[in-house]
Structures are given as structure tokens and as C-alpha cells.
Tab-separated table of C-alpha atoms in Angstrom:
chain	number	residue	atom	x	y	z
J	11	MET	CA	-50.391	11.925	-4.277
J	12	THR	CA	-46.560	11.671	-4.356
J	13	GLU	CA	-45.141	8.561	-5.962
J	14	PRO	CA	-42.847	6.575	-3.619
J	15	ASP	CA	-39.136	6.801	-4.377
J	16	PRO	CA	-38.232	3.569	-6.248
J	17	ASN	CA	-34.680	3.728	-4.844
J	18	PRO	CA	-35.078	5.062	-1.296
J	19	LEU	CA	-31.539	4.052	-0.319
J	20	GLU	CA	-29.756	5.698	-3.240
J	21	TYR	CA	-27.059	8.159	-2.227
J	22	ALA	CA	-27.024	11.662	-3.629
J	23	PRO	CA	-23.640	12.495	-5.173
J	24	ALA	CA	-21.153	14.053	-2.730
J	25	LEU	CA	-18.423	15.161	-5.106
J	26	GLU	CA	-15.116	16.540	-3.931
J	27	SER	CA	-13.665	19.402	-5.982
J	28	ALA	CA	-10.606	18.620	-8.091
J	29	THR	CA	-9.423	22.208	-7.708
J	30	VAL	CA	-8.498	21.416	-4.096
J	31	ALA	CA	-5.527	19.419	-5.434
J	32	ALA	CA	-3.917	22.604	-6.827
J	33	LEU	CA	-2.718	20.677	-9.877
J	34	ARG	CA	0.134	22.195	-11.865
J	35	GLU	CA	0.875	21.805	-15.524
J	36	ARG	CA	4.357	20.428	-14.884
J	37	TYR	CA	6.204	18.705	-12.026
J	38	ARG	CA	9.976	18.317	-11.725
J	39	PRO	CA	12.461	16.217	-9.711
J	40	PHE	CA	13.331	17.396	-6.212
J	41	ILE	CA	17.117	17.241	-5.767
J	42	GLY	CA	19.310	18.916	-3.194
J	43	GLY	CA	16.459	20.841	-1.618
J	44	ARG	CA	15.031	22.374	-4.787
J	45	PHE	CA	12.971	21.446	-7.811
J	46	THR	CA	15.123	21.113	-10.900
J	47	ASP	CA	14.700	20.088	-14.521
J	48	GLY	CA	15.255	16.390	-15.069
J	49	SER	CA	17.264	15.058	-17.990
J	50	GLY	CA	14.966	12.116	-18.618
J	51	THR	CA	11.912	11.646	-20.817
J	52	VAL	CA	8.922	13.883	-20.174
J	53	PHE	CA	5.788	11.816	-19.477
J	54	SER	CA	2.206	12.415	-18.367
J	55	SER	CA	0.368	11.428	-15.232
J	56	VAL	CA	-3.079	10.131	-16.225
J	57	ASN	CA	-6.273	9.944	-14.174
J	58	PRO	CA	-7.271	6.225	-14.353
J	59	ALA	CA	-10.913	7.106	-13.625
J	60	THR	CA	-11.245	9.263	-16.735
J	61	GLY	CA	-8.246	8.542	-18.939
J	62	GLU	CA	-7.452	12.264	-18.994
J	63	PRO	CA	-3.901	13.559	-18.457
J	64	LEU	CA	-3.322	15.392	-15.181
J	65	ALA	CA	0.118	16.933	-15.580
J	66	GLU	CA	3.463	16.651	-17.347
J	67	ILE	CA	6.301	15.074	-15.380
J	68	ALA	CA	9.956	15.755	-16.104
J	69	GLY	CA	11.575	12.331	-15.851
J	70	SER	CA	14.952	11.493	-14.342
J	71	ALA	CA	17.975	10.171	-16.237
J	72	GLU	CA	21.037	8.405	-14.803
J	73	SER	CA	22.754	11.788	-14.427
J	74	ASP	CA	19.859	12.907	-12.217
J	75	VAL	CA	20.259	9.787	-10.093
J	76	ASP	CA	23.939	10.659	-9.662
J	77	ARG	CA	23.042	14.218	-8.616
J	78	ALA	CA	20.370	13.078	-6.161
J	79	VAL	CA	22.589	10.451	-4.532
J	80	ALA	CA	25.469	12.928	-4.320
J	81	ALA	CA	23.142	15.444	-2.648
J	82	ALA	CA	21.954	12.797	-0.190
J	83	GLU	CA	25.526	11.714	0.569
J	84	ASP	CA	26.606	15.329	1.108
J	85	ALA	CA	23.607	15.981	3.377
J	86	PHE	CA	24.406	12.836	5.359
J	87	ARG	CA	28.082	13.770	5.833
J	88	ARG	CA	27.652	17.495	6.439
J	89	HIS	CA	24.199	17.977	7.940
J	90	TRP	CA	21.633	15.298	8.708
J	91	GLY	CA	23.952	12.614	10.032
J	92	ALA	CA	25.276	15.087	12.595
J	93	VAL	CA	21.890	16.449	13.721
J	94	ASN	CA	21.047	15.190	17.200
J	95	GLY	CA	17.966	13.079	17.818
J	96	THR	CA	16.010	15.837	19.525
J	97	ASP	CA	16.370	18.131	16.518
J	98	ARG	CA	15.589	15.330	14.071
J	99	ALA	CA	12.386	14.742	16.025
J	100	LYS	CA	11.389	18.380	15.564
J	101	TYR	CA	11.732	18.078	11.788
J	102	LEU	CA	9.661	14.883	11.676
J	103	PHE	CA	7.011	16.456	13.866
J	104	ARG	CA	6.806	19.438	11.496
J	105	ILE	CA	6.383	17.099	8.525
J	106	SER	CA	3.578	15.283	10.335
J	107	ARG	CA	1.808	18.553	11.089
J	108	LEU	CA	2.173	19.752	7.488
J	109	LEU	CA	0.696	16.484	6.205
J	110	GLN	CA	-2.252	17.061	8.512
J	111	GLU	CA	-2.658	20.697	7.482
J	112	ARG	CA	-2.542	19.839	3.776
J	113	SER	CA	-4.428	16.552	4.106
J	114	ARG	CA	-7.436	17.516	1.990
J	115	GLU	CA	-5.270	18.799	-0.860
J	116	LEU	CA	-3.063	15.694	-0.788
J	117	ALA	CA	-6.009	13.292	-0.497
J	118	VAL	CA	-7.679	14.766	-3.582
J	119	LEU	CA	-4.379	14.699	-5.476
J	120	GLU	CA	-3.880	11.062	-4.482
J	121	THR	CA	-7.379	10.208	-5.700
J	122	LEU	CA	-6.870	11.913	-9.059
J	123	ASP	CA	-3.548	10.158	-9.559
J	124	THR	CA	-4.454	6.640	-8.370
J	125	GLY	CA	-8.235	6.279	-8.862
J	126	LYS	CA	-8.816	5.273	-5.221
J	127	PRO	CA	-11.959	6.613	-3.483
J	128	VAL	CA	-11.391	10.072	-2.045
J	129	ARG	CA	-13.016	9.023	1.235
J	130	GLN	CA	-10.357	6.357	1.666
J	131	ALA	CA	-7.556	8.786	0.873
J	132	MET	CA	-8.916	11.260	3.419
J	133	GLU	CA	-9.746	8.773	6.177
J	134	PHE	CA	-6.952	6.234	5.781
J	135	ASP	CA	-4.004	7.265	3.618
J	136	LEU	CA	-3.356	10.770	4.925
J	137	PRO	CA	-4.018	10.188	8.654
J	138	ASN	CA	-1.742	7.143	8.597
J	139	ALA	CA	1.011	8.948	6.680
J	140	ALA	CA	0.999	11.719	9.300
J	141	ALA	CA	0.897	9.142	12.111
J	142	TRP	CA	4.001	7.412	10.772
J	143	PHE	CA	6.047	10.617	10.956
J	144	LEU	CA	4.630	11.418	14.371
J	145	HIS	CA	5.514	7.969	15.703
J	146	TYR	CA	9.099	8.067	14.451
J	147	ALA	CA	9.513	11.636	15.676
J	148	GLY	CA	9.093	10.040	19.076
J	149	TRP	CA	11.865	7.511	18.392
J	150	ALA	CA	14.441	9.924	16.947
J	151	ASP	CA	15.921	10.848	20.350
J	152	LYS	CA	15.459	7.403	21.928
J	153	LEU	CA	17.495	5.157	19.612
J	154	ASP	CA	19.756	4.166	22.519
J	155	HIS	CA	16.719	2.437	24.017
J	156	ALA	CA	15.483	0.694	20.854
J	157	GLY	CA	17.387	-2.520	21.571
J	158	PHE	CA	20.234	-2.044	19.083
J	159	GLY	CA	22.960	-1.145	21.568
J	160	PRO	CA	24.240	2.225	22.777
J	161	SER	CA	24.542	5.071	20.254
J	162	PRO	CA	23.534	3.128	17.099
J	163	ALA	CA	24.865	4.855	13.974
J	164	PRO	CA	22.778	5.715	10.889
J	165	LEU	CA	23.446	3.551	7.865
J	166	GLY	CA	23.767	6.335	5.266
J	167	VAL	CA	22.059	6.966	1.943
J	168	THR	CA	18.896	4.930	1.343
J	169	GLY	CA	17.399	4.405	-2.139
J	170	GLN	CA	13.685	3.654	-2.087
J	171	VAL	CA	11.355	2.524	-4.889
J	172	VAL	CA	7.688	3.087	-3.973
J	173	PRO	CA	4.693	1.442	-5.770
J	174	SER	CA	1.507	2.935	-7.165
J	175	ASN	CA	-1.201	1.645	-4.798
J	176	PHE	CA	-0.420	3.811	-1.729
J	177	PRO	CA	2.111	6.345	-3.059
J	178	LEU	CA	2.219	8.775	-0.138
J	179	LEU	CA	1.518	6.361	2.710
J	180	LEU	CA	4.200	3.875	1.642
J	181	LEU	CA	6.629	6.767	1.183
J	182	ALA	CA	5.891	7.835	4.760
J	183	GLN	CA	6.372	4.300	6.089
J	184	ARG	CA	9.878	4.199	4.634
J	185	VAL	CA	11.089	7.801	4.814
J	186	ALA	CA	10.018	8.460	8.427
J	187	PRO	CA	12.174	5.752	10.094
J	188	ALA	CA	15.105	6.560	7.800
J	189	LEU	CA	15.070	10.209	8.859
J	190	ALA	CA	14.547	9.300	12.515
J	191	CYS	CA	17.719	7.194	12.389
J	192	GLY	CA	19.787	9.910	10.707
J	193	SER	CA	19.903	8.369	7.219
J	194	THR	CA	19.185	10.386	4.084
J	195	VAL	CA	16.823	9.327	1.322
J	196	VAL	CA	16.367	9.235	-2.445
J	197	VAL	CA	12.842	8.139	-3.429
J	198	LYS	CA	11.700	6.928	-6.842
J	199	PRO	CA	7.865	6.980	-6.882
J	200	ALA	CA	5.866	4.806	-9.273
J	201	GLU	CA	5.874	6.155	-12.808
J	202	ARG	CA	2.057	6.174	-12.917
J	203	THR	CA	1.537	7.949	-9.572
J	204	PRO	CA	4.342	10.437	-8.778
J	205	LEU	CA	2.328	13.532	-7.848
J	206	THR	CA	1.957	13.314	-4.065
J	207	ALA	CA	5.594	12.229	-3.723
J	208	LEU	CA	6.683	15.354	-5.591
J	209	VAL	CA	4.450	17.561	-3.443
J	210	PHE	CA	6.098	15.874	-0.466
J	211	GLY	CA	9.254	17.639	-1.654
J	212	GLU	CA	7.423	20.915	-1.005
J	213	ILE	CA	6.563	19.730	2.488
J	214	CYS	CA	10.241	18.997	3.144
J	215	GLU	CA	10.996	22.572	2.065
J	216	GLN	CA	8.254	23.941	4.319
J	217	ALA	CA	9.599	21.925	7.244
J	218	GLY	CA	13.070	23.423	6.704
J	219	LEU	CA	14.685	20.027	6.182
J	220	PRO	CA	18.401	20.440	5.293
J	221	PRO	CA	18.852	20.353	1.472
J	222	GLY	CA	19.567	16.875	0.129
J	223	THR	CA	18.121	15.026	3.125
J	224	VAL	CA	15.152	13.905	0.991
J	225	ASN	CA	15.272	13.746	-2.812
J	226	ILE	CA	12.456	12.687	-5.182
J	227	LEU	CA	13.159	11.263	-8.644
J	228	PRO	CA	10.168	10.625	-10.947
J	229	GLY	CA	10.823	8.210	-13.784
J	230	GLY	CA	10.426	4.717	-15.140
J	231	SER	CA	11.769	1.346	-14.051
J	232	GLU	CA	15.240	2.155	-15.397
J	233	THR	CA	15.454	5.083	-12.973
J	234	GLY	CA	14.591	2.798	-10.069
J	235	ALA	CA	17.132	0.188	-11.156
J	236	SER	CA	19.845	2.833	-11.488
J	237	LEU	CA	19.037	4.227	-8.043
J	238	LEU	CA	19.062	0.902	-6.202
J	239	ALA	CA	22.300	-0.188	-7.896
J	240	HIS	CA	24.110	3.108	-7.305
J	241	ARG	CA	27.453	2.541	-5.593
J	242	GLU	CA	26.819	5.217	-2.922
J	243	VAL	CA	23.427	3.811	-1.904
J	244	ARG	CA	24.017	1.778	1.253
J	245	HIS	CA	20.461	0.508	1.637
J	246	ALA	CA	18.119	-0.480	-1.205
J	247	VAL	CA	14.387	-0.609	-0.445
J	248	PHE	CA	11.970	-2.042	-3.005
J	249	THR	CA	8.199	-2.379	-2.716
J	250	GLY	CA	6.314	-3.993	-5.579
J	251	SER	CA	5.688	-7.266	-7.368
J	252	THR	CA	7.487	-10.463	-6.447
J	253	GLY	CA	8.860	-10.930	-9.982
J	254	VAL	CA	10.534	-7.535	-10.068
J	255	GLY	CA	11.636	-7.865	-6.447
J	256	GLU	CA	13.419	-11.138	-7.166
J	257	GLN	CA	15.190	-9.515	-10.110
J	258	VAL	CA	16.262	-6.617	-7.870
J	259	ARG	CA	17.718	-9.032	-5.324
J	260	ARG	CA	19.610	-10.910	-8.035
J	261	ASP	CA	20.997	-7.680	-9.494
J	262	LEU	CA	22.159	-6.412	-6.097
J	263	ALA	CA	23.575	-9.692	-4.788
J	264	GLY	CA	27.220	-9.416	-3.795
J	265	ARG	CA	27.328	-5.609	-3.909
J	266	GLY	CA	27.581	-5.111	-0.179
J	267	LYS	CA	24.215	-3.384	0.110
J	268	ARG	CA	21.487	-3.947	2.622
J	269	VAL	CA	18.329	-4.917	0.714
J	270	THR	CA	14.804	-4.945	2.136
J	271	SER	CA	11.637	-5.615	0.207
J	272	GLU	CA	7.879	-5.872	0.497
J	273	LEU	CA	6.631	-7.965	-2.389
J	274	GLY	CA	3.485	-9.753	-3.502
J	275	GLY	CA	0.903	-11.525	-1.421
J	276	ASN	CA	-2.037	-13.877	-1.586
J	277	GLY	CA	-3.697	-13.110	1.734
J	278	VAL	CA	-6.414	-15.231	3.309
J	279	ASN	CA	-9.288	-14.909	5.764
J	280	ILE	CA	-10.125	-18.052	7.727
J	281	VAL	CA	-13.706	-18.004	9.039
J	282	PHE	CA	-14.668	-20.643	11.614
J	283	ALA	CA	-18.283	-21.681	12.225
J	284	ASP	CA	-18.376	-19.887	15.581
J	285	ALA	CA	-17.306	-16.506	14.148
J	286	ALA	CA	-19.690	-13.561	14.515
J	287	PRO	CA	-21.150	-13.672	10.990
J	288	GLU	CA	-21.838	-9.990	10.363
J	289	GLU	CA	-18.451	-8.909	11.710
J	290	ALA	CA	-16.705	-11.578	9.646
J	291	VAL	CA	-18.578	-10.601	6.477
J	292	ARG	CA	-17.611	-6.960	6.913
J	293	GLY	CA	-13.997	-7.923	7.548
J	294	VAL	CA	-13.809	-10.238	4.544
J	295	VAL	CA	-15.270	-7.568	2.243
J	296	GLU	CA	-12.892	-4.976	3.652
J	297	GLY	CA	-9.966	-7.355	3.276
J	298	ALA	CA	-10.736	-8.221	-0.331
J	299	PHE	CA	-11.987	-4.946	-1.827
J	300	PHE	CA	-10.333	-2.143	0.125
J	301	ASN	CA	-8.465	0.073	-2.372
J	302	GLN	CA	-10.032	-1.995	-5.197
J	303	GLY	CA	-8.102	-5.006	-3.867
J	304	ARG	CA	-4.881	-3.246	-4.862
J	305	VAL	CA	-3.184	-4.114	-1.594
J	306	ARG	CA	-0.264	-6.530	-1.345
J	307	CYS	CA	-1.770	-8.065	1.794
J	308	ALA	CA	-5.348	-8.141	0.447
J	309	GLY	CA	-7.449	-11.077	1.635
J	310	SER	CA	-8.109	-12.337	-1.872
J	311	ARG	CA	-8.817	-15.855	-0.574
J	312	LEU	CA	-11.586	-16.849	1.831
J	313	LEU	CA	-11.503	-20.150	3.701
J	314	VAL	CA	-14.848	-20.746	5.421
J	315	GLU	CA	-15.821	-23.749	7.539
J	316	GLU	CA	-17.919	-26.095	5.438
J	317	SER	CA	-20.854	-26.319	7.862
J	318	VAL	CA	-21.615	-22.576	7.514
J	319	ALA	CA	-20.237	-21.942	4.034
J	320	GLU	CA	-23.569	-21.708	2.193
J	321	GLU	CA	-25.077	-19.247	4.676
J	322	PHE	CA	-21.875	-17.198	4.906
J	323	VAL	CA	-21.516	-16.850	1.130
J	324	ALA	CA	-25.138	-15.708	0.888
J	325	ARG	CA	-24.444	-13.003	3.490
J	326	LEU	CA	-21.278	-12.121	1.629
J	327	ARG	CA	-23.150	-11.587	-1.647
J	328	ASP	CA	-25.685	-9.374	0.118
J	329	ARG	CA	-22.917	-7.214	1.566
J	330	MET	CA	-21.003	-7.037	-1.711
J	331	ALA	CA	-24.163	-5.962	-3.540
J	332	GLU	CA	-24.159	-2.816	-1.384
J	333	LEU	CA	-20.718	-1.731	-2.610
J	334	ARG	CA	-20.882	1.425	-4.692
J	335	VAL	CA	-18.614	1.354	-7.753
J	336	GLY	CA	-18.061	4.677	-9.440
J	337	ASP	CA	-16.435	8.084	-9.514
J	338	PRO	CA	-13.544	8.092	-7.008
J	339	MET	CA	-14.168	11.789	-6.350
J	340	ASP	CA	-17.607	10.958	-4.918
J	341	ARG	CA	-17.380	10.466	-1.141
J	342	ASN	CA	-20.031	7.741	-1.420
J	343	THR	CA	-17.873	5.530	-3.638
J	344	ASP	CA	-16.549	2.300	-2.131
J	345	VAL	CA	-14.686	0.925	-5.160
J	346	GLY	CA	-12.887	3.286	-7.513
J	347	ALA	CA	-10.719	2.786	-10.588
J	348	LEU	CA	-7.836	0.388	-11.096
J	349	GLY	CA	-4.439	1.702	-12.068
J	350	SER	CA	-4.629	1.055	-15.796
J	351	SER	CA	-6.490	-0.731	-18.576
J	352	ALA	CA	-3.741	-3.373	-18.526
J	353	GLU	CA	-4.716	-4.256	-14.949
J	354	VAL	CA	-8.374	-4.597	-15.923
J	355	GLU	CA	-7.397	-6.904	-18.777
J	356	ARG	CA	-5.095	-9.012	-16.570
J	357	LEU	CA	-7.771	-9.462	-13.914
J	358	SER	CA	-10.453	-10.287	-16.484
J	359	GLU	CA	-8.209	-12.985	-17.920
J	360	LEU	CA	-7.526	-14.363	-14.426
J	361	VAL	CA	-11.267	-14.608	-13.706
J	362	GLU	CA	-11.971	-16.235	-17.072
J	363	ARG	CA	-9.220	-18.761	-16.407
J	364	GLY	CA	-10.750	-19.524	-13.023
J	365	VAL	CA	-14.164	-20.092	-14.603
J	366	ALA	CA	-12.608	-22.347	-17.241
J	367	GLU	CA	-10.996	-24.370	-14.437
J	368	GLY	CA	-14.375	-24.893	-12.759
J	369	ALA	CA	-15.051	-21.878	-10.535
J	370	THR	CA	-18.466	-20.194	-10.435
J	371	ARG	CA	-18.480	-16.455	-10.961
J	372	TRP	CA	-20.765	-13.849	-9.351
J	373	THR	CA	-20.228	-10.145	-9.989
J	374	VAL	CA	-21.644	-7.201	-8.075
J	375	PRO	CA	-24.672	-5.843	-10.012
J	376	ALA	CA	-23.124	-2.409	-10.461
J	377	THR	CA	-22.671	-0.288	-13.560
J	378	PRO	CA	-19.164	1.175	-13.543
J	379	PRO	CA	-18.534	4.445	-15.413
J	380	ARG	CA	-18.136	4.009	-19.160
J	381	HIS	CA	-14.814	5.828	-19.216
J	382	GLY	CA	-11.879	4.823	-17.073
J	383	ASP	CA	-10.323	1.617	-15.756
J	384	PHE	CA	-13.056	0.095	-13.590
J	385	MET	CA	-13.930	-3.466	-12.605
J	386	ALA	CA	-16.894	-4.509	-10.469
J	387	PRO	CA	-16.033	-6.708	-7.445
J	388	THR	CA	-16.236	-10.390	-8.334
J	389	LEU	CA	-16.794	-13.470	-6.187
J	390	LEU	CA	-15.582	-16.916	-7.269
J	391	THR	CA	-17.023	-19.973	-5.528
J	392	ASP	CA	-16.354	-23.716	-6.043
J	393	VAL	CA	-12.653	-22.837	-6.074
J	394	GLN	CA	-10.071	-25.580	-5.602
J	395	GLN	CA	-6.490	-25.179	-4.360
J	396	SER	CA	-5.035	-26.092	-7.736
J	397	MET	CA	-6.776	-23.229	-9.557
J	398	SER	CA	-4.850	-20.164	-10.698
J	399	VAL	CA	-7.078	-17.774	-8.729
J	400	ALA	CA	-6.197	-19.577	-5.503
J	401	ARG	CA	-2.436	-19.651	-6.092
J	402	GLU	CA	-1.516	-16.415	-7.871
J	403	GLU	CA	-1.420	-12.897	-6.486
J	404	VAL	CA	-4.695	-11.226	-7.499
J	405	PHE	CA	-4.090	-7.536	-6.683
J	406	GLY	CA	-7.588	-6.535	-7.685
J	407	PRO	CA	-11.290	-6.788	-6.679
J	408	VAL	CA	-11.597	-10.585	-6.978
J	409	LEU	CA	-12.332	-12.910	-4.036
J	410	SER	CA	-12.037	-16.709	-4.191
J	411	VAL	CA	-13.943	-18.947	-1.753
J	412	LEU	CA	-12.699	-22.337	-0.533
J	413	THR	CA	-13.999	-24.493	2.331
J	414	PHE	CA	-12.446	-26.559	5.134
J	415	ARG	CA	-13.624	-29.001	7.814
J	416	THR	CA	-10.897	-28.804	10.488
J	417	ALA	CA	-8.537	-26.113	11.732
J	418	ARG	CA	-5.548	-28.147	10.570
J	419	GLU	CA	-7.012	-28.392	7.077
J	420	ALA	CA	-7.585	-24.615	7.086
J	421	VAL	CA	-3.939	-23.977	7.938
J	422	THR	CA	-2.749	-26.402	5.276
J	423	LYS	CA	-4.863	-24.729	2.600
J	424	ALA	CA	-3.955	-21.211	3.751
J	425	ASP	CA	-0.245	-22.044	3.519
J	426	ASN	CA	-0.605	-23.574	0.057
J	427	THR	CA	1.011	-20.545	-1.569
J	428	PRO	CA	4.570	-19.278	-2.061
J	429	TYR	CA	3.555	-15.987	-0.450
J	430	GLY	CA	3.335	-15.177	3.241
J	431	LEU	CA	2.276	-11.601	3.912
J	432	ALA	CA	-0.991	-11.491	5.878
J	433	ALA	CA	-3.956	-13.516	7.143
J	434	GLY	CA	-7.087	-13.001	9.196
J	435	VAL	CA	-8.617	-15.525	11.616
J	436	TRP	CA	-12.265	-15.210	12.640
J	437	SER	CA	-13.489	-17.102	15.724
J	438	GLU	CA	-15.253	-16.400	19.003
J	439	LYS	CA	-12.676	-18.594	20.772
J	440	GLY	CA	-9.380	-16.890	21.493
J	441	SER	CA	-7.634	-20.248	21.925
J	442	ARG	CA	-8.653	-21.342	18.430
J	443	ALA	CA	-7.530	-18.050	16.894
J	444	LEU	CA	-4.149	-18.260	18.657
J	445	TRP	CA	-3.674	-21.931	17.725
J	446	THR	CA	-4.303	-21.088	14.074
J	447	ALA	CA	-2.186	-17.935	14.062
J	448	ARG	CA	0.844	-19.728	15.492
J	449	ARG	CA	0.763	-22.320	12.715
J	450	LEU	CA	0.246	-20.039	9.725
J	451	ARG	CA	3.408	-19.368	7.707
J	452	THR	CA	2.751	-15.687	7.194
J	453	GLY	CA	4.230	-12.428	8.411
J	454	VAL	CA	1.121	-10.881	9.993
J	455	VAL	CA	-2.041	-12.458	11.407
J	456	TRP	CA	-5.059	-10.407	12.487
J	457	ALA	CA	-7.707	-11.874	14.780
J	458	ASN	CA	-11.348	-10.877	14.109
J	459	THR	CA	-10.235	-7.937	11.964
J	460	PHE	CA	-8.278	-7.241	8.791
J	461	HIS	CA	-6.218	-4.379	7.348
J	462	ARG	CA	-5.471	-2.869	10.745
J	463	PHE	CA	-2.187	-0.995	10.442
J	464	ASP	CA	-0.447	0.889	13.215
J	465	PRO	CA	2.965	2.618	13.087
J	466	THR	CA	3.786	1.128	16.502
J	467	ALA	CA	3.417	-2.473	15.241
J	468	PRO	CA	5.814	-4.233	12.842
J	469	PHE	CA	4.493	-5.390	9.470
J	470	GLY	CA	6.189	-7.538	6.843
J	471	GLY	CA	6.178	-10.850	5.024
J	472	ARG	CA	7.829	-14.230	4.592
J	473	GLY	CA	8.801	-16.326	1.589
J	474	GLU	CA	8.068	-14.625	-1.721
J	475	SER	CA	6.385	-11.735	0.097
J	476	GLY	CA	9.749	-10.189	0.922
J	477	ASN	CA	11.921	-9.516	3.952
J	478	GLY	CA	12.282	-6.763	6.525
J	479	ARG	CA	9.695	-4.951	8.601
J	480	VAL	CA	8.064	-1.532	8.698
J	481	GLY	CA	6.597	-0.082	11.873
J	482	GLY	CA	7.603	-0.124	15.527
J	483	THR	CA	11.183	-0.589	16.712
J	484	ALA	CA	11.607	-3.342	14.103
J	485	GLY	CA	11.198	-0.683	11.414
J	486	LEU	CA	14.264	1.181	12.676
J	487	GLU	CA	16.786	-1.628	12.290
J	488	ALA	CA	17.101	-1.453	8.489
J	489	TYR	CA	18.298	2.181	8.681
J	490	LEU	CA	20.891	1.674	11.415
J	491	ASP	CA	24.433	0.349	11.039
J	492	VAL	CA	23.870	-2.641	13.324
């Protein structure tokens, strides 16, 4: 007689092959339409899930920044700025198609470089990156009808610093509208995750983009600072932490540059007693633990109506217990690796501080891999507004639970933060959701969903979460001389 399977719901491994990424031993800066040796320090890209080096990266020095900006300025004056909107649209459409054609390769490369689950990279990052170029291909020949007056002019050279959590997608969100408007671009990807940005240089070559229209400079924070401060850069774009973003704004003040930023967040989900419980639980888990919680707009706080809080938290624990923490290259994995051991240490200290302040900790009963920078999703209950975990940006797989009795109290608690990037409101009553959304001091509010991004819709924050918008017609304004 066959013994029953003790774990009938266990998933068999569904590993993606690392060879699909076509990793090279060495990557170089992309300047003026070709890959060239950088003059900066050579560094390694490391797989956070294993701690193993992936490739050598030739870093960029200040002289490389000068070359890249000069190439972008020359392309703007001689080529791209003079290309009509219909032809610009053709280039953007080609880039979108190439991202689709190479999506598996790029998704695996993104997973190796960032530690995010390969399923997420394939189903979210790459389709959305392609969609962004496709959307702005549609706008390239319609700028006269975007609401910025007749024949709006491109701004010029744009310097962009992109973070490590969504390297290729955030590049697409910023490069696509710039190109659609006729501006040229110099991108500095995150030092830890430069690989897909550098392969994007190949895609620009394949698409036949005029040399210098897009330039990619791998390097450290000094490279980014040099790029954003460069005298020929008309528009500085920074995406990252609030602390660094504030320093960037101080450094660039009075220099006559346009500055846009997407900074930190401390997002919240507000769950009313009449919300559909299973839908709300799924949305809260998605909001808090998608991409290991390494999302600026992550819903790292949960405000649940007191009358249903006990039942809702029990459902939440049950759903969290189903999350699979492990090898990011396994298509079954829900929660992959964090970006570095320093992030694991920072988050562990934040949780310990929350417990010391009176919170109750519950951690998903998962066994993360022994090697690599992993952290199991953690739930903190009995959290008060004054606690660090409720006020600071988390940027990791930690969810804090607070309660409320009235809608007004929920809004007051949700706004008790210097950030204002995103929120979710869960209720069966549309009037209640709209009443709450109108009163929240945050850039984006989702109703009965979370983390729903669309290139046709503007996204951005308030307060210490930055300024400016990406997506839709609002995403065009920053790259036009209006």
C-alpha cells in the first residue's frame, strides 16, 4: 500500500536556466552609440541570491560623464531633436518589440542581478517595460494635442539616475517619454544592478537609434552626482531614497535645471469592515510583499477597522503562510532575495526596534536558502503610530498592522507620515472609497486593488515622496520646454 504524500501541496521545482541570460564576463559603458571602455573603477555585479559574482563592470569616471553628455547634446542638436514625431514613434515601437522578443533573456538577467522572482520579472517587469515604450510611441506624433500648446519643443539632454529595485522597468518609464518628446538621455543605473540597462544599449543599437540619443553609464554614486550636476544636462531625474533625493535637490538648487524625483514612501492599505475579505487579504499581501517589499509605494502599513481586525489578521497570517520564499530562479517562488546583506541587517534592526517598542512579531514559517540575502515576510501587530515601523520607510518584507474605528480616524492615521506616494482603500461602498481617497494626502490611491500600474495613467508622490509624474500625458511635461 502506498504511503500518502505528507506534503500534497508542495510544488516541484520549476527552475529557469541561467544560460538564457547570455551573461558576459565584462560589460562596458554605452556612449555615443557604441560600447566603450570606461575610465572609472572596475567593479562586480553580484547575485544577491547566491553571493556569487555575475560579471565585471567597467565603471564610469567624470571624463566618461563628459563624453556621454557631449554625445547626447550632439545627438539632440544634429539628429534626434530634428526627427519628426512620426519617425520617433517608429523607433520607440521597434524598442518595444525588441523588449518583447528578448523578454525571457532580460527577465532572467534581471532576476540574477536583483534577486527578484523570475516569474515576476517575466510577468510584470518586462511586459510593462515594453508597454511603456509602446504607449509613448503613440504620443510621439501627437504632442500638439497633449495640452501643452502647439508645437511644444523638447527640453534637451536629460540625466537620469535609476534605482536597483526595478532597473529595466524604471528605465523604460523615464527613457520612453523623453525620447517621445525629442529629448536625449544619459542613464546611470544602480551600481548593484546595471546589467539590463547595459543590454538596453544593445537594444538601442538593434533599433537603429541615432548614436548618442541614449547613453548608459555604470558606476557609483559619484557618477550619478556628476551626471545630474553637469552643466549641459537640462533635466535631472532622480529615483531613490528620500535622504539622497533631498541632497540632490539641495545640490542642484539655483542651477537652472529642471529636477524631478520619485523618492521614498510608507504606503498604506485601509480595510473597512465591509470590504470583501479574501480580495482585501490578497491585495494587502500583494501590496506589502511584491518584489520582497522593495517597492517605493509598497503598502507596508495596514489600517483595518477594529470590529474585523482579529478575523482579518487571522486570514492574513493564513495567506502569508502560503508564500514560498526561496530561489528566485524557481518559477514557484513568491519572495526572492533582498538586494544585499546590509538591507537584511537594516530590516532586522527595524523589526527588533518595533518589538522593543511593544509590537508583536509573527514571521512566515519558511526556511530561506542558507546562502544569499533572504528575509522571510514578517507581520507586526499591536503597532502604534509613534513606533518606528509605522513612521519610517520599510522597503522590505515587513507589514505593520494598526486599527481604526471611523473613516476620519483612518485618514488621520494614514496621513501620519512625511511621505505621500500611494494608498489602497478597500470597501464595498464606492462612496466610502471616494470619500477616503479625496482626503488622503498621497499621490496615488487605488480602490479595491493595489500595485496596478498603467502607462496611460500618471503616477507620482507628494511631500517627501518626491515631485513630478510618470505615465500618461502628465509624464510628457517634464521633457518638454513648457
